[in-house]
XYZ file of C-alpha atoms in Angstrom:
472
model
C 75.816 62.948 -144.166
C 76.998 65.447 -146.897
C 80.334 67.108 -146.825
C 78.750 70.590 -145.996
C 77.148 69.073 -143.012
C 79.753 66.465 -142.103
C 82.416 69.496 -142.360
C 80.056 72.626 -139.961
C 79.722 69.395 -137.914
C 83.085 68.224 -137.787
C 83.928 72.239 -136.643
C 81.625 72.198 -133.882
C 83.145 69.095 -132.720
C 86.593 70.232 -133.600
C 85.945 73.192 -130.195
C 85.805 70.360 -127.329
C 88.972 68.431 -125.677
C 89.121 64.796 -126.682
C 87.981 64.154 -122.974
C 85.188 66.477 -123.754
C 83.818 64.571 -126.449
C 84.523 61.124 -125.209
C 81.779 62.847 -122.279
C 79.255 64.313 -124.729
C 79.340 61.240 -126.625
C 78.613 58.901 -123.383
C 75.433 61.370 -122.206
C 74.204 61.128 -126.207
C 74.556 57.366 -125.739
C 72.724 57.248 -122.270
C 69.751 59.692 -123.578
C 69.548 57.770 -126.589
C 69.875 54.142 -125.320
C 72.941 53.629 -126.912
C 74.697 50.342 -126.329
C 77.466 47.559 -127.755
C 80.659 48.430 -129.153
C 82.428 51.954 -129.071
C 82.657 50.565 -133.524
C 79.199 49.810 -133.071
C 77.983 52.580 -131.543
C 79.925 55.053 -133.663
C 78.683 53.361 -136.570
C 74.987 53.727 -135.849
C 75.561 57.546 -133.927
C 74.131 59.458 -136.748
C 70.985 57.217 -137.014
C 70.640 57.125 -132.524
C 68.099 60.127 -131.744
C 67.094 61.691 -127.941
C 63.489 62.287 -127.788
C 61.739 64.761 -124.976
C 60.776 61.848 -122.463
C 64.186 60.436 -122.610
C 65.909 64.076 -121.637
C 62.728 64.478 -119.375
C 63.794 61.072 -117.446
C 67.314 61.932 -117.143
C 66.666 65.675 -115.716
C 63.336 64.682 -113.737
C 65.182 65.545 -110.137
C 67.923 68.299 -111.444
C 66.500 70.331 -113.383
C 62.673 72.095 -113.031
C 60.683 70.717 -115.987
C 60.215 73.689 -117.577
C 64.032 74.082 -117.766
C 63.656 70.390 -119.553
C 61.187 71.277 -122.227
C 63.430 74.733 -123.227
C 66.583 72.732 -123.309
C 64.909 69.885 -125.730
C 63.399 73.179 -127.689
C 66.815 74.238 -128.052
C 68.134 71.643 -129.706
C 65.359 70.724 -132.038
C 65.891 74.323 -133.299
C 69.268 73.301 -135.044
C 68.377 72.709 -138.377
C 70.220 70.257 -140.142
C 70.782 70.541 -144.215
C 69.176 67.805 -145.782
C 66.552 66.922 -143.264
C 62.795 67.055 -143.493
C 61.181 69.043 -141.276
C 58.742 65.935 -140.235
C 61.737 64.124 -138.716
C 62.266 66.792 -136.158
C 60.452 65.346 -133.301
C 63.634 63.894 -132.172
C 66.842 65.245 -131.291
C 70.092 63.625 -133.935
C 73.366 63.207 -132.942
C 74.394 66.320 -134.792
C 71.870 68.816 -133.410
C 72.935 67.858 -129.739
C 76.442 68.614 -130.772
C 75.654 71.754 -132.051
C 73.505 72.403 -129.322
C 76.569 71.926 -126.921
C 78.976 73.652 -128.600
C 76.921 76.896 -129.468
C 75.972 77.493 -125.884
C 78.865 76.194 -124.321
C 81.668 77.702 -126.276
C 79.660 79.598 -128.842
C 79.724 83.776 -129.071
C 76.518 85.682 -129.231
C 75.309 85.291 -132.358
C 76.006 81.556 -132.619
C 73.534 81.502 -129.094
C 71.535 83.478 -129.990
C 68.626 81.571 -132.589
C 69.125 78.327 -130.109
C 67.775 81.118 -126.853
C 65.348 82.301 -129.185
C 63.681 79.199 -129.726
C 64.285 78.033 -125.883
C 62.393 81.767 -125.129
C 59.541 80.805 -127.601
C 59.027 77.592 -129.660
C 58.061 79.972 -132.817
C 61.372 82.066 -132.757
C 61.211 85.868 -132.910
C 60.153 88.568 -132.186
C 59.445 88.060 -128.617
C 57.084 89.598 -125.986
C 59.081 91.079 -122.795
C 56.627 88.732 -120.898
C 58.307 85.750 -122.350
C 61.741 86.698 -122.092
C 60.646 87.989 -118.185
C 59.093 83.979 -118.368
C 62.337 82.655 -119.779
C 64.977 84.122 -117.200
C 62.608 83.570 -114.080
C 62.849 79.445 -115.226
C 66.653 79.819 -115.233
C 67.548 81.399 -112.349
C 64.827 78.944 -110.623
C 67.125 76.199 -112.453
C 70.299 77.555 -111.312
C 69.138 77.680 -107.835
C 67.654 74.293 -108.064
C 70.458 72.436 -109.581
C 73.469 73.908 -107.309
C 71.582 72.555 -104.571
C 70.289 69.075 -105.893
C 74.005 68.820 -107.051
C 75.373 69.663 -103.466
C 77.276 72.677 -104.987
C 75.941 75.487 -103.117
C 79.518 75.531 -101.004
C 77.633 75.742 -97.647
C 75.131 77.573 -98.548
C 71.649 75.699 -98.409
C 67.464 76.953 -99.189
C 67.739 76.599 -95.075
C 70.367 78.735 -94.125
C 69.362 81.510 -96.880
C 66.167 83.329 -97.457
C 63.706 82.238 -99.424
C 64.732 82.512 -102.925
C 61.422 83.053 -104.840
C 61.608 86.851 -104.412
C 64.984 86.882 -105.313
C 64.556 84.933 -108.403
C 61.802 87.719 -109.564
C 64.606 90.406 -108.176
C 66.991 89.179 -110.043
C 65.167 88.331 -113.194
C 64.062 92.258 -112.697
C 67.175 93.604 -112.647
C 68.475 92.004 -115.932
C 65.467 92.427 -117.654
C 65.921 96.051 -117.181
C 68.872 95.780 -119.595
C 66.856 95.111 -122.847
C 67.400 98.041 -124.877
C 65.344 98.841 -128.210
C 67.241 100.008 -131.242
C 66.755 103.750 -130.079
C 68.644 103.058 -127.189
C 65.221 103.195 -125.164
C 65.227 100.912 -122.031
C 61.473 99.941 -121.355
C 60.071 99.496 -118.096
C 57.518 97.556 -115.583
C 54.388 96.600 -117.823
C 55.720 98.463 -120.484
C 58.271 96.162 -120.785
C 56.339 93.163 -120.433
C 54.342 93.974 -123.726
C 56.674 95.473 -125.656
C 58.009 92.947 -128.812
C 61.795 92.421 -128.687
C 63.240 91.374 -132.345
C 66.219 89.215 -132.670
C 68.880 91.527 -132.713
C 68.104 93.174 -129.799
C 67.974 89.939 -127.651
C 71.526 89.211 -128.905
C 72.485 92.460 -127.863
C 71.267 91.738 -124.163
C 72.708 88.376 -124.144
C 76.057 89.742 -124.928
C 75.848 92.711 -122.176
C 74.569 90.447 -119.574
C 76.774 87.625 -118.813
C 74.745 86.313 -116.574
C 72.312 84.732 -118.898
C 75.147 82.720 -120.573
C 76.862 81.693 -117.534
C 73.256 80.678 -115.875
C 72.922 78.412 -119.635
C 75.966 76.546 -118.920
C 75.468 75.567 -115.308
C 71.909 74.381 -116.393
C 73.671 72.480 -118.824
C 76.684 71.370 -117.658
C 75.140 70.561 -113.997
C 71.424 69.765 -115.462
C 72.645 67.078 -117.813
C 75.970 66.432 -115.738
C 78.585 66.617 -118.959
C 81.687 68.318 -118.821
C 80.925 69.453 -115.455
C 84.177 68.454 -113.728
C 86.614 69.453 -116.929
C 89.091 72.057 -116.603
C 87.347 74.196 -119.134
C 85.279 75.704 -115.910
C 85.631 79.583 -116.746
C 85.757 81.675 -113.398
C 82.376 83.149 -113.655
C 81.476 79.598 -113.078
C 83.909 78.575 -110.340
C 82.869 81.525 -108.634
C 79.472 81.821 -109.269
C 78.779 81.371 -105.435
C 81.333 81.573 -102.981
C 82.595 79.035 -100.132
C 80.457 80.196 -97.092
C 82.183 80.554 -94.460
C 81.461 80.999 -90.348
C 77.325 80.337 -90.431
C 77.350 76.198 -90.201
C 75.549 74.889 -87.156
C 74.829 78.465 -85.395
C 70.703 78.248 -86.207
C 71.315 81.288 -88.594
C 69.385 82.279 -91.800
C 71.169 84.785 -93.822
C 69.498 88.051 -94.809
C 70.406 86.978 -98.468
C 68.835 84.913 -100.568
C 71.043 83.069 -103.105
C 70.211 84.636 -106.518
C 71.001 87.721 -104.498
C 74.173 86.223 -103.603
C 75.279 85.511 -107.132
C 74.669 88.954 -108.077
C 76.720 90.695 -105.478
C 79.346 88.335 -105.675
C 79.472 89.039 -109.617
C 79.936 92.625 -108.853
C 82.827 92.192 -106.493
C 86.593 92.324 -107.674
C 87.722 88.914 -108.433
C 90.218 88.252 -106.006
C 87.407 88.437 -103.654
C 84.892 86.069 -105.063
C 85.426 82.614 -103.950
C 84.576 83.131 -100.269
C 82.624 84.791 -97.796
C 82.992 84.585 -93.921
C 80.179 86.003 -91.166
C 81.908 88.122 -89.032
C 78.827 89.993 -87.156
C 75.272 89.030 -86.637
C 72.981 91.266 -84.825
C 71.121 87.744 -84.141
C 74.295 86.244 -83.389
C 76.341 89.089 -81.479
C 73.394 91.392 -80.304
C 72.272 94.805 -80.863
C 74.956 96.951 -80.090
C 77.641 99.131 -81.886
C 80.751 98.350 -79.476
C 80.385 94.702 -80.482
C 79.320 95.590 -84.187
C 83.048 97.686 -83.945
C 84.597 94.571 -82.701
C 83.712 92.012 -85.027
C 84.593 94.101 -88.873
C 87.037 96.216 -87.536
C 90.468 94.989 -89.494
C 88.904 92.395 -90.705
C 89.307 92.315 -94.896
C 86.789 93.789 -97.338
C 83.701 93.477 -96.226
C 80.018 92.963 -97.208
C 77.332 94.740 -94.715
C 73.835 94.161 -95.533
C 70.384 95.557 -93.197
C 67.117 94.698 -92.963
C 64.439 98.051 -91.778
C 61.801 97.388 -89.909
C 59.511 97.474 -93.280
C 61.328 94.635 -94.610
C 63.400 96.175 -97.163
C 66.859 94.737 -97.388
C 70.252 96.876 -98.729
C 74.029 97.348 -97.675
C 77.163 98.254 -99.409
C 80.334 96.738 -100.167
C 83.348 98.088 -97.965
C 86.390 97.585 -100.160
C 89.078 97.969 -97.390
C 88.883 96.964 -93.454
C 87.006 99.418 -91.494
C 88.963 101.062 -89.159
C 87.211 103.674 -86.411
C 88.539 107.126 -87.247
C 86.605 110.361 -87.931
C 87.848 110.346 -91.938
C 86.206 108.824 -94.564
C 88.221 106.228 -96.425
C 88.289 102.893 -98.705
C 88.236 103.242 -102.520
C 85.973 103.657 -105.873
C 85.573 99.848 -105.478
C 82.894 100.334 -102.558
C 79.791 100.224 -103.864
C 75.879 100.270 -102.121
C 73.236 98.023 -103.220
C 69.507 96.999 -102.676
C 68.314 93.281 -102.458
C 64.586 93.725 -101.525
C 62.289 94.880 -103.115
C 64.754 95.606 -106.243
C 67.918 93.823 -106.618
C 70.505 96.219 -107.876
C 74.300 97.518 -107.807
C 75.131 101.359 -107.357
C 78.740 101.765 -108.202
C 80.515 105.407 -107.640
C 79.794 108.251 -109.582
C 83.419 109.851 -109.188
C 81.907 113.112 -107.485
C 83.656 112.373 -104.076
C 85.758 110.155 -102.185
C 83.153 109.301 -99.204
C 83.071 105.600 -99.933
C 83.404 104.856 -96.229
C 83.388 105.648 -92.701
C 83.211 104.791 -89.153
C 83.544 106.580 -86.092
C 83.161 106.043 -82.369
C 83.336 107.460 -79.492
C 84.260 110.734 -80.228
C 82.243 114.004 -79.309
C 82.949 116.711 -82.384
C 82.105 114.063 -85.300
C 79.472 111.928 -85.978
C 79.757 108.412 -84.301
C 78.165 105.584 -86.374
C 79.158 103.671 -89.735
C 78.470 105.168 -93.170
C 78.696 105.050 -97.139
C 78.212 107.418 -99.589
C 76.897 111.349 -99.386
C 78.192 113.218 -96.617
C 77.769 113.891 -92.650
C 74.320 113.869 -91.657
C 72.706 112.880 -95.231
C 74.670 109.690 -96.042
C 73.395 106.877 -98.883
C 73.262 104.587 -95.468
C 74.032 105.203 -92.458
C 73.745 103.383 -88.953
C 73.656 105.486 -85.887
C 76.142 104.653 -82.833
C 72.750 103.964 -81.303
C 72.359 100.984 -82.654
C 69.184 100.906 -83.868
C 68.824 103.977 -85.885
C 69.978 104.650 -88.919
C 69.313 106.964 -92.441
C 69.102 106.612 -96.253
C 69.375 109.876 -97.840
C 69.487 110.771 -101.218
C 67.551 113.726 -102.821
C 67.248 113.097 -105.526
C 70.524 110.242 -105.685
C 73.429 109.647 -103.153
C 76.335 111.739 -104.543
C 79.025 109.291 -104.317
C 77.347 106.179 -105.415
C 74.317 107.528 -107.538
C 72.257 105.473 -105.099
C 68.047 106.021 -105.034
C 66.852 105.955 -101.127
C 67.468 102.571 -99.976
C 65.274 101.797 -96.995
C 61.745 102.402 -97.017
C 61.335 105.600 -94.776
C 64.422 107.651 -94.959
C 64.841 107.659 -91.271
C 64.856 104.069 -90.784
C 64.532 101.245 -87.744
C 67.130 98.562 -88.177
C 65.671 95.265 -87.477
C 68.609 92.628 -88.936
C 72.055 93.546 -89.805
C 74.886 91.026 -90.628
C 78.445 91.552 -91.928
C 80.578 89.097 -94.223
C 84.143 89.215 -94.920
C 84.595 88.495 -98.777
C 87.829 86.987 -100.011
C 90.942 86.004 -98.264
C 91.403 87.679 -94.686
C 94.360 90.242 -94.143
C 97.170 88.893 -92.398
C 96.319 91.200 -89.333
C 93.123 89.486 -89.050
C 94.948 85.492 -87.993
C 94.269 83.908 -85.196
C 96.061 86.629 -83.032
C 93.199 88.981 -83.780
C 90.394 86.136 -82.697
C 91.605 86.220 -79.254
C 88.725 86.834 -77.429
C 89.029 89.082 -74.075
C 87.991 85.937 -71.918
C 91.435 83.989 -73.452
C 93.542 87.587 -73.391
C 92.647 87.907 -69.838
C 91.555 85.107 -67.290
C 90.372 87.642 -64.517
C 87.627 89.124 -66.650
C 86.585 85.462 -67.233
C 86.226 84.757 -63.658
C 85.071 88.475 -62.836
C 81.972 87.365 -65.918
C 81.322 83.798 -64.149
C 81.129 85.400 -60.829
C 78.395 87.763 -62.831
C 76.900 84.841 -64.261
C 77.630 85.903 -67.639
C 80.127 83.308 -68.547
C 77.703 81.530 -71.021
C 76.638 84.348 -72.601
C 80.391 85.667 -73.221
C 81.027 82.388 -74.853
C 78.465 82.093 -77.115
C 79.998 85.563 -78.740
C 83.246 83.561 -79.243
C 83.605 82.954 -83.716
C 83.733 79.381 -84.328
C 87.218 79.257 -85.359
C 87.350 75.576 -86.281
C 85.493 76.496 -89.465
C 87.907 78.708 -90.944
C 90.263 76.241 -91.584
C 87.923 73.742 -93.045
C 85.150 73.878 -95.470
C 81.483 74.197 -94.642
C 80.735 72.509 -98.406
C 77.894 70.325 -97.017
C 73.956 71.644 -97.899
């Protein structure tokens, strides 16, 4: 090895923990068939290679072959001073370090020819097709891995909806943050045949986290090194949050779980690592009173609706919704739309109607609501449950949101709403009392009705709250 090489090496070494390498070094050995003597082994590391069937065998169950076959394109992009070209059928010691160490802890621009060639074996400059081809394999991946790996914090592919539209959603929406040099963003099958050079794919990768973040749990979980290391960044630790309140209960969530990454990203981060179920309309029924009782005081919330046409959307509530006829929360609230587009509208500073919810009275409007104003809100859901509105000619005033159902005047089909983050102290276990334990004579007054068993299956299963529901 020359000094040049033996030094850039040495520096990409230099970036992981002692406990790091001592990991990195076991999975070369294991991909390589490495055995004998940590001197031995040492000794004859430069000369050990990883070829494609090797890191095909150790990812066939993680990680989607496809995924396989970009990662080994990857690292047989690193070239090496000194090496002919011929040799490069096989993966050395120090390209897998590099590998590691640029998409692990790299910036960038030292990511950015390794993506290139995982995008395209030939390098640049790259069709949007590819690139479209590229991030649909590693959300796929991400989804894939999380669950072979159990790490989907109790979430599951049963408990969610199916995630192959979200995938394409999601791929979608950060797609649509390619940018030429002219500051041009192209879209739908313009995009696709458009040629992206270099510099404008690092540009992406360094506005949209996401793609890095999705690299190193492919990585890190995919090839299972340095995935239980304290160098876990939060974007990682919370990439999905602990589920909370839907284990056992026969439930499917509206969301799909590339959706759920991508709200969760766009919630503050105090909020990220967990999200409860607090109302159901599958659950709790189709009525407002009950919808009222189960979010009122009850944290931050996520609410998200299905319409009778199948499109799915919500908002973000970034206070506990209390019934009163003024609008309130804060320009944290935010709307969003999961199907058929998956995408984030965040305020536009023109007013304060982030919020509101009202019942009961006769001179305001009685219903829940975000963005816009009385009568034309961004979403709205009528007091009669049921009904509801998107309106926004041509964009929702406070959140710059596009008509999110598919008719404006919309039927609701699904609705559920999560808690996100820790719950406010005035939402303990004095607040889950549920009228049957606050008052015995409405119990027996509801068994006398026959009712009893339908009263208790609207009681929250409080054991969970204390425990985890980490099992997929």
């Amino acid at each position: 090895m020359g000094n040049a090489e033996s030094n850039a090496y040495q520096n990409h070494l230099s970036r992981f923990l002692p406990e790091e390498q001592s990991d990195i070094d076991g999975l070369f050995d294991t991909l390589s068939g490495s055995s004998g003597s940590s001197g031995a082994k040492n000794a004859k590391a430069a000369k050990k290679t990883v070829t494609l069937a090797a890191l095909q065998a150790h990812t066939r169950e993680p990680l989607p072959e496809p995924m396989t076959a970009r990662l080994y394109n990857g690292m047989k992009s690193i070239d090496l001073p000194g090496k002919s070209a011929g040799l490069s059928e096989q993966i050395a010691k120090e390209q897998f370090v590099i590998f590691m160490s640029n998409l692990l802890k790299g910036n960038a621009d030292e990511k950015i020819s390794i993506i290139m060639r995982m995008i395209a074996k030939t390098g640049g400059p790259l069709k949007g097709k590819q690139i479209q081809e590229f991030t649909e394999d590693l959300i796929t991946s991400v989804v894939h891995v999380l669950s072979y790996r159990k790490e989907l914090k109790g979430w599951s592919l049963e408990n969610t909806r199916d995630s192959s539209s979200g995938v394409k959603a999601l791929a979608s929406e950060l797609l649509s943050e390619l940018k030429l040099p002219d500051g041009t963003k192209p879209v739908g099958s313009q995009l696709l045949e458009t040629s992206f050079d270099q510099s404008v794919i690092e540009d992406w990768v360094y506005r949209v986290p996401q793609i890095s973040v999705f690299l190193s749990v492919v990585i890190r979980q995919g090839l299972h090194v340095l995935h239980s290391l304290p160098d876990q960044t939060n974007d990682i630790l919370n990439l999905i949050p602990h589920c909370k309140g839907i284990k056992g209960r026969g439930v499917v969530s509206l969301f799909d779980i590339p959706a759920i990454i991508y709200i969760n990203s766009h919630l503050p981060a105090e909020m990220q690592h967990k999200w409860q179920l607090l109302f159901s309309s599958r659950l709790h029924g189709e009525s407002f009173s009950q919808l009222c009782a189960h979010i009122v005081n009850k944290g931050p919330c996520i609410v998200i609706i299905r319409d009778l046409d199948g499109f799915l959307f919500g908002g973000f509530a970034s206070h506990s919704w209390e019934v009163k006829p003024q609008f309130q929360g804060d320009n944290r609230c935010f709307l969003f739309s999961v199907f058929p587009t998956l995408a984030v509208y965040t305020y536009t500073g023109y007013n304060d109607h982030y919020m509101y919810l009202n019942h009961g009275q006769q001179t305001m409007p009685n219903g829940l609501g975000m963005g816009g104003q009385h009568g034309y809100f961004g979403l709205w859901i009528d007091s009669d449950y049921g009904k509801g509105h998107s309106k926004a000619k041509p964009r929702c005033t406070t959140y710059n949101s596009p008509q999110l159902s598919a008719k404006e005047d919309f039927t609701l089909d699904a609705m559920e709403v999560w808690a996100v983050g820790d719950a406010p102290e005035s939402a303990g276990r004095k607040g889950k009392k549920s009228i049957l334990d606050v008052d015995p004579q409405a119990q027996a007054l509801l068994e006398m009705a026959g009712k009893s068993r339908q009263s208790e299956g609207l009681r929250e299963p409080v054991e969970e709250d204390e425990g985890d529901d980490d099992e997929n």
